[in-house]
XYZ file of C-alpha atoms in Angstrom:
787
model
C 75.450 -42.594 23.403
C 73.696 -41.960 26.632
C 75.424 -38.635 27.003
C 74.306 -37.629 23.595
C 70.713 -38.662 24.610
C 70.835 -36.463 27.714
C 72.165 -33.519 25.836
C 69.376 -34.081 23.189
C 66.787 -34.158 25.872
C 68.095 -30.794 27.366
C 67.994 -29.170 23.991
C 64.390 -30.472 23.478
C 63.356 -29.207 26.872
C 64.732 -25.763 26.081
C 62.923 -25.768 22.704
C 59.595 -26.547 24.505
C 60.063 -23.983 27.055
C 60.570 -21.399 24.218
C 57.541 -22.618 22.497
C 55.538 -22.285 25.695
C 56.819 -18.747 26.189
C 55.962 -17.831 22.483
C 52.485 -19.033 22.905
C 51.696 -16.266 25.533
C 52.260 -13.257 23.082
C 50.406 -15.132 20.417
C 47.449 -15.467 22.726
C 47.551 -12.028 23.986
C 47.763 -10.552 20.540
C 44.988 -12.728 19.284
C 42.643 -11.711 22.093
C 43.586 -8.091 21.789
C 42.977 -8.270 17.982
C 39.619 -9.796 18.602
C 38.520 -7.109 21.047
C 39.772 -4.400 18.663
C 38.060 -5.839 15.575
C 34.810 -6.461 17.544
C 34.689 -3.009 18.861
C 35.415 -1.557 15.525
C 32.726 -3.688 13.872
C 30.353 -2.544 16.521
C 31.114 1.189 15.995
C 30.541 0.646 12.211
C 27.410 -1.320 12.643
C 26.303 1.415 15.139
C 27.044 4.282 12.723
C 25.096 2.275 9.947
C 22.238 1.633 12.256
C 21.865 5.223 13.274
C 22.042 6.222 9.619
C 19.212 3.651 8.953
C 17.284 5.157 11.862
C 17.838 8.616 10.470
C 16.481 7.477 6.988
C 13.483 5.749 8.779
C 12.758 8.866 10.891
C 12.949 10.988 7.806
C 10.648 8.768 5.829
C 8.081 8.500 8.716
C 8.217 12.353 9.267
C 7.602 12.789 5.510
C 4.695 10.324 5.634
C 3.094 12.322 8.669
C 3.638 15.516 6.860
C 2.192 14.292 3.597
C -0.795 12.827 5.523
C -1.429 16.164 7.184
C -1.428 17.857 3.679
C -3.558 15.196 2.043
C -6.251 15.349 4.859
C -6.261 19.148 4.725
C -7.011 18.987 1.030
C -10.137 16.965 1.800
C -11.124 19.334 4.414
C -11.258 22.164 1.977
C -14.698 21.277 1.059
C -17.498 23.828 1.237
C -20.061 21.064 1.867
C -18.333 20.248 5.164
C -18.531 23.839 6.276
C -22.125 24.038 5.573
C -22.815 20.781 7.269
C -21.039 21.888 10.594
C -23.153 25.091 10.500
C -26.355 23.062 10.725
C -28.196 22.875 14.113
C -29.309 19.373 13.328
C -27.075 17.128 11.363
C -29.959 15.263 9.990
C -31.595 18.487 8.639
C -30.005 18.340 5.250
C -29.579 14.728 4.065
C -27.469 15.838 1.009
C -24.820 17.520 3.288
C -24.835 14.627 5.602
C -24.101 12.366 2.716
C -21.368 14.533 1.635
C -19.781 14.585 5.001
C -19.844 10.754 5.267
C -18.343 10.622 1.589
C -15.483 12.871 2.786
C -14.637 10.497 5.637
C -14.984 7.536 3.515
C -12.491 9.031 0.984
C -10.059 9.782 3.832
C -10.254 6.187 4.910
C -10.024 4.691 1.371
C -7.668 7.025 -0.401
C -5.197 8.189 2.383
C -2.612 5.420 3.111
C -2.320 3.799 6.496
C -5.642 5.211 7.881
C -7.783 2.840 9.954
C -10.699 5.216 10.552
C -11.876 8.838 10.115
C -14.441 10.504 12.393
C -16.008 13.818 12.643
C -16.579 15.128 16.193
C -19.318 17.802 16.950
C -18.288 20.080 19.990
C -21.681 21.557 20.549
C -23.655 18.262 20.290
C -21.012 16.062 21.715
C -21.457 13.570 18.987
C -19.266 11.706 16.601
C -19.871 10.906 12.852
C -18.246 7.844 11.348
C -18.681 5.891 8.198
C -19.544 2.613 9.775
C -21.532 3.772 12.826
C -23.158 7.005 11.512
C -23.915 9.713 14.155
C -23.670 8.658 17.715
C -23.180 10.136 21.061
C -19.490 10.680 22.020
C -19.778 9.429 25.622
C -17.465 6.573 24.852
C -14.744 8.751 23.428
C -11.410 8.350 25.062
C -11.178 10.618 28.037
C -7.589 11.624 27.363
C -8.443 12.570 23.780
C -11.576 14.548 24.974
C -9.324 16.418 27.458
C -6.908 17.261 24.748
C -9.731 18.632 22.443
C -11.042 20.832 25.275
C -7.561 22.323 26.278
C -5.538 22.665 22.969
C -4.842 25.831 21.105
C -3.170 24.468 17.869
C -5.026 24.131 14.724
C -3.874 20.453 14.700
C -2.000 18.012 16.883
C -0.850 14.299 17.183
C -1.666 12.018 20.186
C -0.154 8.689 20.849
C -1.255 6.293 23.528
C -1.461 2.619 24.821
C -4.807 1.083 24.184
C -4.423 -2.122 26.405
C -1.743 -2.290 29.127
C -2.423 -6.038 29.845
C -1.180 -7.253 26.536
C 2.251 -8.613 25.864
C 5.238 -6.208 26.284
C 2.990 -3.382 27.606
C -0.030 -3.364 25.165
C -1.025 -2.299 21.751
C -0.465 1.307 20.458
C -2.319 3.858 18.695
C -1.495 7.183 16.849
C -4.190 9.690 16.218
C -4.299 12.825 14.154
C -6.739 15.651 15.179
C -7.482 18.752 13.136
C -10.013 21.434 13.922
C -12.711 22.119 11.385
C -13.615 24.286 9.480
C -9.914 24.979 8.428
C -10.726 28.614 7.939
C -12.033 30.543 10.820
C -11.261 31.527 14.443
C -13.588 29.316 16.310
C -13.731 25.542 15.436
C -17.052 23.946 15.284
C -15.807 20.368 15.239
C -12.636 18.156 14.942
C -11.625 15.530 12.276
C -10.170 12.564 14.102
C -8.064 10.193 12.086
C -6.551 7.019 13.602
C -3.444 5.614 11.905
C -2.086 2.240 11.396
C 1.125 2.252 13.333
C 2.267 -0.889 11.416
C 3.414 1.261 8.541
C 6.278 2.722 10.767
C 7.686 -0.584 11.441
C 7.256 -1.725 7.927
C 9.502 1.055 6.786
C 12.154 -0.175 9.203
C 11.695 -3.832 8.021
C 12.167 -2.753 4.444
C 15.412 -0.885 5.119
C 16.980 -3.298 7.616
C 16.698 -7.049 6.580
C 18.330 -8.375 9.820
C 16.057 -11.022 11.163
C 16.932 -10.583 14.853
C 16.897 -6.753 14.963
C 14.148 -4.736 16.590
C 13.114 -0.973 16.337
C 11.293 0.824 19.175
C 9.704 4.120 19.150
C 9.764 6.408 22.198
C 7.315 9.119 21.743
C 7.457 12.488 23.166
C 4.389 11.721 25.586
C 6.412 8.802 27.146
C 4.882 5.820 25.336
C 6.946 3.034 23.784
C 5.801 1.614 20.503
C 7.015 -1.665 19.253
C 6.463 -4.157 16.409
C 4.363 -6.926 17.778
C 5.872 -9.199 14.985
C 9.289 -9.017 16.888
C 10.113 -10.865 20.045
C 13.731 -9.811 20.870
C 12.653 -8.030 24.141
C 10.228 -10.337 25.924
C 9.344 -8.340 29.193
C 7.314 -5.200 29.476
C 8.978 -2.510 27.622
C 8.515 0.025 30.448
C 10.524 -2.179 32.704
C 13.899 -1.881 30.625
C 16.462 0.451 32.343
C 18.249 1.361 28.960
C 14.873 2.656 27.665
C 14.357 4.782 30.651
C 17.954 6.203 30.133
C 17.271 7.067 26.500
C 14.061 8.816 27.403
C 15.966 11.282 29.861
C 18.920 11.656 27.589
C 19.272 15.016 25.987
C 21.354 13.720 22.976
C 19.898 13.551 19.503
C 21.935 10.376 18.624
C 24.006 7.857 20.484
C 25.143 4.181 20.375
C 26.511 1.809 22.981
C 26.511 -1.764 24.203
C 24.579 -2.755 27.211
C 23.517 -6.054 28.897
C 19.664 -6.861 28.299
C 17.995 -10.003 29.189
C 21.307 -11.638 29.937
C 23.091 -10.931 26.722
C 25.011 -8.103 25.193
C 22.908 -5.807 22.859
C 24.186 -3.050 20.517
C 21.726 -0.138 21.177
C 21.518 2.863 18.852
C 18.966 5.687 18.701
C 18.010 8.857 16.781
C 15.691 11.611 17.862
C 13.332 13.201 15.288
C 13.514 17.016 15.147
C 9.904 16.978 13.766
C 8.089 15.481 16.718
C 10.568 14.631 19.267
C 10.091 10.757 18.823
C 13.194 8.748 19.507
C 13.804 5.692 17.235
C 15.864 2.912 19.011
C 17.439 0.034 17.253
C 18.428 -3.098 19.315
C 20.709 -5.882 17.923
C 22.301 -8.765 19.653
C 26.116 -8.402 19.551
C 26.486 -12.123 18.868
C 24.489 -11.758 15.602
C 27.028 -9.189 14.426
C 30.279 -11.065 15.111
C 29.673 -14.842 14.683
C 32.811 -15.182 12.439
C 34.923 -13.191 14.850
C 33.686 -15.480 17.687
C 34.438 -18.645 15.825
C 37.997 -17.345 14.964
C 38.418 -16.545 18.559
C 37.309 -19.952 19.603
C 39.660 -21.675 17.235
C 42.588 -19.423 18.090
C 42.124 -20.411 21.967
C 41.726 -23.934 20.893
C 44.960 -23.751 18.851
C 46.845 -22.129 21.748
C 45.476 -24.664 24.255
C 46.563 -27.400 21.993
C 49.936 -26.065 21.676
C 50.322 -25.653 25.508
C 49.142 -29.311 26.036
C 51.459 -30.556 23.261
C 54.389 -28.901 24.938
C 53.529 -30.000 28.367
C 53.063 -33.451 27.044
C 56.368 -33.446 25.277
C 58.110 -32.349 28.485
C 56.574 -34.993 30.485
C 57.644 -37.585 27.786
C 61.197 -36.450 28.250
C 60.969 -37.213 31.893
C 62.341 -40.669 33.102
C 59.628 -41.229 35.401
C 56.799 -40.537 32.996
C 58.314 -41.440 29.746
C 57.113 -44.990 29.654
C 53.601 -44.004 30.999
C 53.031 -41.399 28.391
C 54.551 -43.721 25.665
C 51.946 -46.240 26.540
C 49.049 -43.778 26.533
C 50.218 -42.407 23.059
C 50.399 -45.880 21.685
C 46.831 -46.452 22.930
C 45.614 -43.267 21.254
C 47.458 -44.162 17.980
C 45.735 -47.613 17.980
C 42.205 -46.206 18.587
C 42.009 -42.616 17.101
C 42.007 -43.095 13.391
C 41.040 -39.465 12.727
C 44.735 -38.287 13.122
C 46.659 -38.148 9.979
C 49.813 -40.353 9.812
C 53.143 -39.835 8.155
C 55.725 -42.373 7.346
C 53.887 -44.972 9.345
C 54.490 -43.336 12.742
C 52.925 -40.276 14.414
C 54.205 -38.121 17.481
C 52.808 -35.088 19.274
C 53.848 -32.756 16.530
C 51.628 -34.420 14.032
C 48.648 -33.745 16.288
C 49.586 -30.119 16.433
C 50.106 -29.947 12.614
C 46.739 -31.533 12.213
C 45.016 -28.778 14.014
C 47.015 -26.059 12.232
C 46.001 -27.519 8.955
C 42.364 -27.784 10.099
C 42.461 -24.030 10.949
C 43.859 -23.329 7.538
C 41.250 -25.437 5.824
C 38.394 -23.682 7.679
C 39.963 -20.191 6.780
C 40.066 -21.233 3.126
C 36.577 -22.428 3.310
C 35.441 -19.184 4.621
C 37.305 -17.286 1.926
C 35.839 -19.309 -0.862
C 32.340 -18.669 0.470
C 33.108 -14.926 0.548
C 34.363 -15.122 -3.105
C 31.263 -17.045 -4.186
C 29.028 -14.540 -2.649
C 31.017 -11.496 -3.882
C 28.658 -10.772 -6.770
C 25.738 -10.858 -4.529
C 27.374 -8.647 -1.944
C 28.368 -6.217 -4.819
C 24.769 -5.955 -6.090
C 23.561 -5.406 -2.488
C 26.202 -2.673 -1.961
C 25.173 -0.962 -5.192
C 21.559 -1.225 -4.335
C 22.343 0.473 -0.882
C 24.111 3.211 -2.794
C 21.227 3.930 -5.163
C 18.789 4.396 -2.130
C 20.838 5.672 0.718
C 23.651 8.309 1.254
C 27.161 6.580 1.631
C 30.269 8.375 2.774
C 32.871 9.028 -0.124
C 35.734 7.101 1.592
C 33.493 3.982 2.114
C 32.439 4.217 -1.654
C 36.065 4.187 -2.807
C 37.029 1.417 -0.420
C 33.971 -0.826 -1.383
C 34.373 -0.242 -5.273
C 37.909 -1.471 -4.922
C 36.980 -4.323 -2.654
C 34.149 -5.636 -4.996
C 36.161 -4.881 -8.106
C 33.470 -2.600 -9.648
C 34.152 -0.290 -12.584
C 36.092 2.880 -11.933
C 34.073 5.687 -10.484
C 33.893 8.493 -13.119
C 33.026 12.043 -12.375
C 29.651 11.953 -14.181
C 26.979 9.057 -14.375
C 23.539 8.289 -15.345
C 21.176 5.714 -13.861
C 18.469 4.027 -15.993
C 16.050 1.353 -14.779
C 14.411 -1.328 -16.965
C 11.030 -3.053 -15.999
C 9.115 -5.725 -18.034
C 5.662 -4.973 -19.269
C 2.670 -7.364 -19.187
C 4.255 -9.961 -16.889
C 1.004 -10.424 -14.742
C 0.045 -14.071 -14.719
C 3.540 -15.320 -15.163
C 5.112 -17.630 -12.674
C 7.810 -16.507 -10.457
C 10.360 -18.746 -12.305
C 9.457 -17.289 -15.610
C 9.736 -13.655 -14.415
C 13.231 -14.444 -12.970
C 14.213 -16.012 -16.256
C 13.180 -12.956 -18.153
C 14.706 -10.641 -15.775
C 18.039 -12.351 -15.916
C 17.862 -12.427 -19.680
C 17.338 -8.702 -19.763
C 20.363 -8.356 -17.388
C 22.499 -10.321 -19.779
C 21.407 -8.103 -22.624
C 22.064 -4.892 -20.786
C 25.569 -6.161 -19.693
C 26.441 -6.889 -23.298
C 25.233 -3.597 -24.549
C 26.871 -1.537 -21.639
C 30.198 -3.365 -21.821
C 32.979 -2.217 -19.493
C 31.516 1.437 -19.086
C 29.068 0.680 -16.261
C 27.477 -1.697 -13.879
C 24.202 -3.818 -14.191
C 22.384 -5.154 -11.127
C 19.010 -7.030 -10.522
C 16.683 -5.232 -8.054
C 13.700 -7.359 -7.465
C 11.969 -7.630 -10.744
C 13.901 -4.786 -12.359
C 17.257 -4.250 -14.013
C 19.198 -1.256 -13.070
C 22.121 0.163 -15.020
C 24.790 2.550 -13.862
C 26.505 4.343 -16.680
C 29.989 5.863 -16.246
C 30.555 8.704 -18.612
C 33.904 10.031 -19.837
C 35.019 13.256 -18.033
C 35.750 15.034 -21.322
C 32.267 14.484 -22.774
C 29.783 17.503 -22.999
C 26.468 17.433 -21.264
C 24.695 16.844 -24.584
C 26.797 14.091 -25.525
C 26.304 12.236 -22.273
C 22.435 12.608 -22.549
C 22.593 11.278 -26.146
C 24.783 8.438 -25.216
C 22.385 7.286 -22.368
C 19.473 7.491 -24.783
C 21.371 5.433 -27.345
C 22.117 2.687 -24.756
C 18.605 2.792 -23.651
C 16.999 2.398 -27.041
C 19.422 -0.324 -27.906
C 18.575 -2.290 -24.786
C 14.914 -1.728 -25.382
C 15.065 -2.891 -29.033
C 17.093 -5.974 -28.234
C 14.755 -7.119 -25.462
C 11.800 -6.776 -27.817
C 13.554 -8.630 -30.680
C 15.363 -11.328 -28.688
C 12.821 -11.972 -25.905
C 9.646 -11.175 -27.812
C 8.304 -9.007 -24.866
C 8.211 -5.139 -24.316
C 9.992 -3.325 -21.580
C 9.802 0.258 -20.279
C 13.082 2.100 -19.727
C 13.368 4.947 -17.220
C 16.309 7.240 -17.697
C 17.429 9.709 -14.932
C 19.767 12.844 -15.460
C 23.288 12.814 -15.548
C 24.809 13.960 -12.184
C 28.270 14.749 -11.049
C 29.769 13.059 -7.956
C 29.055 9.498 -7.073
C 27.586 10.425 -3.715
C 24.595 11.762 -5.689
C 23.767 8.594 -7.470
C 20.553 8.036 -5.432
C 19.133 11.337 -7.102
C 19.698 9.796 -10.660
C 18.100 6.685 -9.463
C 15.124 8.419 -7.991
C 14.736 10.253 -11.331
C 14.858 7.014 -13.260
C 12.154 5.535 -10.954
C 9.897 8.688 -11.518
C 10.481 8.387 -15.251
C 9.489 4.648 -15.115
C 6.361 5.657 -13.161
C 5.421 8.105 -16.008
C 4.424 5.433 -18.127
C 1.074 5.611 -16.564
C 0.598 8.575 -18.765
C 3.050 8.014 -21.753
C 2.249 4.383 -22.014
C 4.354 1.204 -21.676
C 7.092 -0.239 -24.024
C 8.989 3.155 -24.387
C 12.197 4.901 -23.331
C 11.110 7.737 -20.953
C 13.395 10.374 -19.893
C 12.987 12.263 -16.514
C 12.602 15.586 -18.215
C 9.129 14.308 -19.692
C 8.164 13.811 -15.947
C 9.814 16.963 -14.534
C 9.809 19.602 -17.391
C 11.847 22.757 -16.619
C 8.884 24.931 -17.414
C 6.319 25.894 -14.736
C 3.630 23.394 -14.319
C 0.045 24.544 -14.493
C -2.283 23.540 -11.834
C -4.111 20.229 -12.184
C -7.867 20.590 -13.349
C -10.096 17.526 -12.695
C -12.534 16.939 -15.573
C -15.725 17.354 -13.677
C -17.900 17.955 -16.727
C -16.678 14.689 -18.383
C -17.550 12.895 -15.113
C -21.050 14.242 -15.128
C -21.361 13.090 -18.798
C -20.023 9.584 -17.878
C -22.273 9.289 -14.890
C -25.330 10.128 -17.253
C -24.417 7.397 -19.719
C -23.916 5.024 -16.784
C -27.441 5.721 -15.636
C -28.883 5.409 -19.206
C -26.929 2.221 -19.870
C -25.421 3.492 -23.213
C -22.163 1.462 -23.094
C -21.053 2.520 -26.506
C -21.112 6.212 -25.599
C -19.753 5.388 -22.123
C -16.567 3.990 -23.761
C -16.107 6.902 -25.989
C -16.346 9.261 -22.939
C -13.810 7.170 -20.935
C -11.375 7.523 -23.886
C -12.052 11.169 -23.854
C -11.540 11.318 -20.009
C -7.984 9.666 -20.494
C -7.013 12.057 -23.550
C -8.180 14.992 -21.365
C -5.761 14.051 -18.684
C -2.869 13.439 -21.016
C -3.415 16.795 -22.538
C -2.881 18.773 -19.383
C 0.555 20.273 -19.084
C 2.861 19.013 -16.427
C 0.266 16.394 -15.016
C 1.909 14.018 -12.581
C 1.159 10.284 -12.154
C -0.284 11.020 -8.634
C -2.815 13.372 -10.273
C -3.777 10.621 -12.875
C -4.301 7.962 -10.141
C -6.226 10.347 -7.967
C -8.491 11.413 -10.822
C -9.325 7.790 -11.746
C -9.952 7.002 -8.011
C -12.231 9.909 -7.888
C -14.201 8.675 -10.923
C -14.428 5.321 -9.372
C -15.447 6.754 -6.022
C -18.172 8.757 -7.877
C -19.696 5.702 -9.659
C -19.576 3.464 -6.565
C -21.382 6.258 -4.553
C -24.036 6.192 -7.258
C -24.322 2.346 -6.994
C -24.439 2.228 -3.253
C -27.084 4.817 -2.985
C -29.162 2.933 -5.355
C -28.537 -0.500 -4.001
C -26.819 -0.401 -0.593
C -27.324 -4.160 -0.075
C -26.287 -5.626 -3.401
C -23.891 -2.884 -4.694
C -20.883 -3.671 -2.479
C -21.235 -7.369 -3.392
C -20.963 -6.707 -7.150
C -17.111 -6.912 -7.141
C -15.131 -9.559 -5.269
C -11.900 -7.447 -5.211
C -11.094 -3.785 -4.327
C -11.409 -1.390 -7.197
C -8.932 1.016 -5.630
C -6.337 -1.623 -5.062
C -6.652 -2.795 -8.773
C -6.300 0.708 -10.098
C -3.198 1.237 -7.965
C -1.748 -2.037 -9.470
C -2.252 -1.119 -13.196
C 0.870 0.419 -14.656
C -0.500 2.572 -17.633
C -3.503 4.716 -18.328
C -4.428 2.810 -21.275
C -4.707 -0.372 -19.019
C -6.903 1.663 -16.549
C -9.238 2.793 -19.267
C -9.464 -0.670 -20.889
C -10.185 -2.201 -17.397
C -12.916 0.364 -16.811
C -14.378 -0.178 -20.188
C -14.320 -3.968 -20.040
C -14.902 -4.988 -16.393
C -16.143 -2.141 -14.336
C -18.477 0.422 -15.934
C -20.361 -2.092 -18.108
C -21.171 -4.240 -14.963
C -22.211 -1.191 -12.795
C -24.242 0.336 -15.616
C -26.256 -2.915 -16.272
C -26.778 -3.387 -12.502
C -28.057 0.184 -12.141
C -30.391 -0.231 -15.152
C -31.644 -3.451 -13.707
C -32.318 -1.978 -10.329
C -33.799 1.218 -11.746
C -36.060 -0.645 -14.080
C -37.272 -2.708 -11.136
C -37.761 0.312 -9.190
C -39.644 1.974 -12.072
C -42.008 -0.889 -12.336
C -42.872 -0.884 -8.636
C -43.544 2.944 -8.771
C -45.849 2.525 -11.837
C -47.595 -0.299 -10.063
C -48.226 2.028 -7.299
C -49.578 4.706 -9.502
C -51.989 2.088 -11.128
C -53.223 0.928 -7.755
C -53.974 4.492 -6.883
C -55.858 5.167 -10.063
C -58.039 2.071 -9.299
C -58.960 3.375 -5.929
C -59.234 7.139 -6.922
C -60.401 7.025 -10.643
C -63.343 9.246 -9.702
C -61.132 11.966 -8.165
C -59.353 14.689 -10.016
C -56.116 13.104 -11.178
C -53.299 14.814 -13.063
C -49.928 13.689 -14.459
C -47.750 15.991 -12.116
C -49.745 14.517 -9.168
C -48.819 10.878 -10.171
C -45.360 11.919 -10.863
C -44.963 13.265 -7.409
C -46.458 9.981 -6.077
C -44.010 7.758 -8.068
C -41.181 9.969 -6.799
C -40.087 11.125 -10.395
C -39.949 14.332 -12.395
C -42.949 14.805 -14.627
C -41.187 14.380 -17.963
C -39.408 11.240 -16.647
C -42.607 9.894 -15.262
C -44.290 10.325 -18.613
C -41.541 8.493 -20.444
C -41.381 5.604 -17.889
C -45.289 5.273 -17.874
C -45.420 5.006 -21.609
C -42.695 2.567 -21.664
C -44.357 0.291 -19.122
C -47.957 0.332 -20.530
C -47.575 1.383 -24.167
C -49.743 4.459 -23.895
C -49.488 7.842 -22.257
C -50.916 8.624 -18.892
C -53.939 10.616 -20.124
C -54.842 7.838 -22.576
C -54.566 5.399 -19.817
C -56.853 7.327 -17.513
C -59.476 7.957 -20.182
C -59.447 4.179 -21.182
C -59.667 3.090 -17.618
C -62.625 5.464 -16.712
C -64.384 4.353 -19.894
C -64.179 0.728 -18.712
C -65.331 1.805 -15.292
C -68.317 3.539 -17.145
C -69.223 0.241 -18.839
C -69.359 -1.421 -15.369
C -71.523 1.343 -14.021
C -73.812 1.172 -17.176
C -74.206 -2.611 -16.693
C -74.379 -3.062 -12.791
C -76.183 0.197 -11.734
C -79.309 2.301 -12.599
C -77.242 5.465 -12.628
C -78.188 8.014 -15.334
C -75.529 8.842 -18.005
C -75.115 12.378 -16.736
C -74.477 11.044 -13.171
C -71.747 8.559 -14.589
C -70.295 11.445 -16.500
C -70.089 13.546 -13.499
C -68.518 10.742 -11.274
C -65.928 10.184 -13.863
C -65.023 13.910 -13.731
C -66.622 15.061 -17.024
C -68.006 18.685 -17.150
C -70.892 17.702 -19.364
C -72.378 14.553 -20.586
C -71.927 15.274 -24.332
C -68.164 15.154 -23.893
C -68.456 11.819 -22.009
C -70.728 10.391 -24.692
C -68.394 11.446 -27.489
C -65.340 9.881 -25.824
C -67.319 6.730 -24.840
C -68.443 6.340 -28.429
C -64.826 6.735 -29.872
C -63.476 4.047 -27.676
C -66.338 1.471 -27.478
C -67.921 2.180 -30.892
C -71.526 2.878 -29.375
C -73.123 5.522 -27.161
C -73.664 4.777 -23.437
C -77.385 4.351 -23.931
C -76.957 1.847 -26.859
C -74.427 -0.003 -24.701
C -76.833 -0.335 -21.772
C -79.679 -1.344 -24.050
C -77.673 -4.125 -25.564
C -76.331 -5.208 -22.262
C -79.914 -5.654 -20.739
C -80.451 -8.475 -23.157
C -77.368 -10.443 -21.934
C -76.932 -12.832 -19.055
C -75.274 -10.725 -16.256
C -74.114 -13.807 -14.353
C -71.473 -14.920 -16.781
C -70.155 -11.512 -17.789
C -66.892 -10.254 -16.382
C -68.006 -6.643 -16.088
C -70.363 -7.677 -13.343
C -67.959 -9.872 -11.519
C -66.750 -7.187 -9.254
C -63.053 -7.845 -10.092
C -60.694 -4.767 -10.588
C -60.098 -3.545 -14.042
C -56.403 -3.269 -15.293
C -55.531 -2.014 -18.700
C -52.573 -3.755 -20.262
C -49.800 -2.737 -22.618
C -50.776 -2.504 -26.146
C -54.240 -1.430 -27.465
C -55.829 -0.432 -24.197
C -57.940 -3.580 -23.817
C -58.795 -5.195 -20.616
C -56.502 -7.836 -19.342
């Protein structure tokens, strides 16, 4: 029996030795696999980051180019050229106001503009909307030096504004263009300061990782950063990797470096437009949390196996057997967390427990991945709809997410609910998911339906043998069916934008962009419809857009006159005129309504610079951008905007008219014995003669000439009663050429001749009569009697 026990111990020792040796390859393979998987993941993420940076760079460059074109359109204004030719900017007030209006329109209508200023080279002055015309002595010296030494029609300048702030200071991007645009010698410069937050907002929208940061290295050596991020804490100019990227001649690159004590994945892309380098910084630990956990579990498992084998070998030793046995007995008595089998547990049960725990964790991770697969699939399709994706990745991801088979032809349509303003977030989500379910039922197995924010996007797979006309008809049939079912089942309306059918899944983003443009065209076509992109981008050549300036003048006239009924009819005509223009775009429509709003606000602010800006508690420009259809815009203008402005203008104008007439009446009281004429009084009131005549009669109930005659006759009564002047002298004082005309007018008004009036007056008591009181005479509205 003892020999058998010895042989058994030897065999067990050999088995334990073999187990120890087998652990080493497992450990080596595990660590190597982790390194390979981690490196591969970093390379894939690096490529994705560089592709994202490339998209960010393209969108920022497009934004800068579009901004240059938009500002250039504002500068093609003849009033600006005339204003710059003036020796004294204050010489022509109209041109001065036009120049300020141009600067104001750039600040309000152009996206991401903080301020716009006009610099006069000869006078060394700056004109701005808020501060007016001031000396340019406080202009940034670097900017002034660039203005004096440049040779291009326009340029960009970037600089730090405060080096004492966190991470090296705030930043500023400035666009400068010489004016006038046409001509050899510039007389001034338009200086537009941009909000750099828009650059980083683009990156935030495209990269949702919380602990990721984008930096911009400009061609002039400045480093721009998003002050909302705090991944890099020190002054950005002190980081070595940023200095290396500055001097690097590569357009793109990616690598891992140690930054602030942790490994960072660094990628960058250089813009061919302005030479800016866009840098992405991501902590490596944020990319591989699952790999790190598996690595830790693998090391823990190997360590447990080694300890278990060593423990078993010690237990087989005569010297340590009893000691180890006592320790294990103690562990069995106190450690209740270990599983028991058949009432007794040994070392291998402990190893089995950890192996089972590892499998349990792995199964839990797989379950979580399976549960989130629909969300991941929707996110992948959303990425495909907006960005370019390699073909091999498309095929792999479609198989992984179990998406429908990729056909050679496809169409994208986008469904958006109408009139959901005022609904709660919960109700909006319920409606959107209901529309998604309806779309899935209608579409069936021949496509994919995903939810994007508050929209539902459908990807239709067409059969290869179908003709182009058949594919287009099928897409329209599905869109109309979804539109009808949403209206019938949910009792709400929805607008469906349909893109063109494209070949090749790598071009899916083009169809999605077309569907989005078609959806935006409801601004012109109206909501609650199915809109095909062909209505937005017809194959025929577009005619140039013409702004209805004559209608604008008629609308402004009715605003000033307070005719709200005629004003509503003209606004309808304004919208119809825009709709009838061939090939008009949604941008043209929004710009037309913004120009109309800008025109009426300018009229309001000129009349009432203090109370006009307080008339509305919200921005009219933001509201018009938030409305989805032209009918909504026109209804909003007719109900909320123009009636309020028209009534306010009428109130202020009537108050101003009353004060002007009071000034005229006071002048008549002081100079009734001078030669007075209606044109003279109209000039005193600051009105045209015809308008003055209308306002005067409206205020006093009689014409100016009738009032002047009646007032002079009242003064004649005072002179007859209180002085010894002869009738001929009074007639001459009151500007009558002969006394006979004076007597005839006096008798017509008072019913008696001047002589009869004086005779009857002499018999009265002068102390109680109003005429002799010395108080000023003022005729009232009505019959011309004394007030």
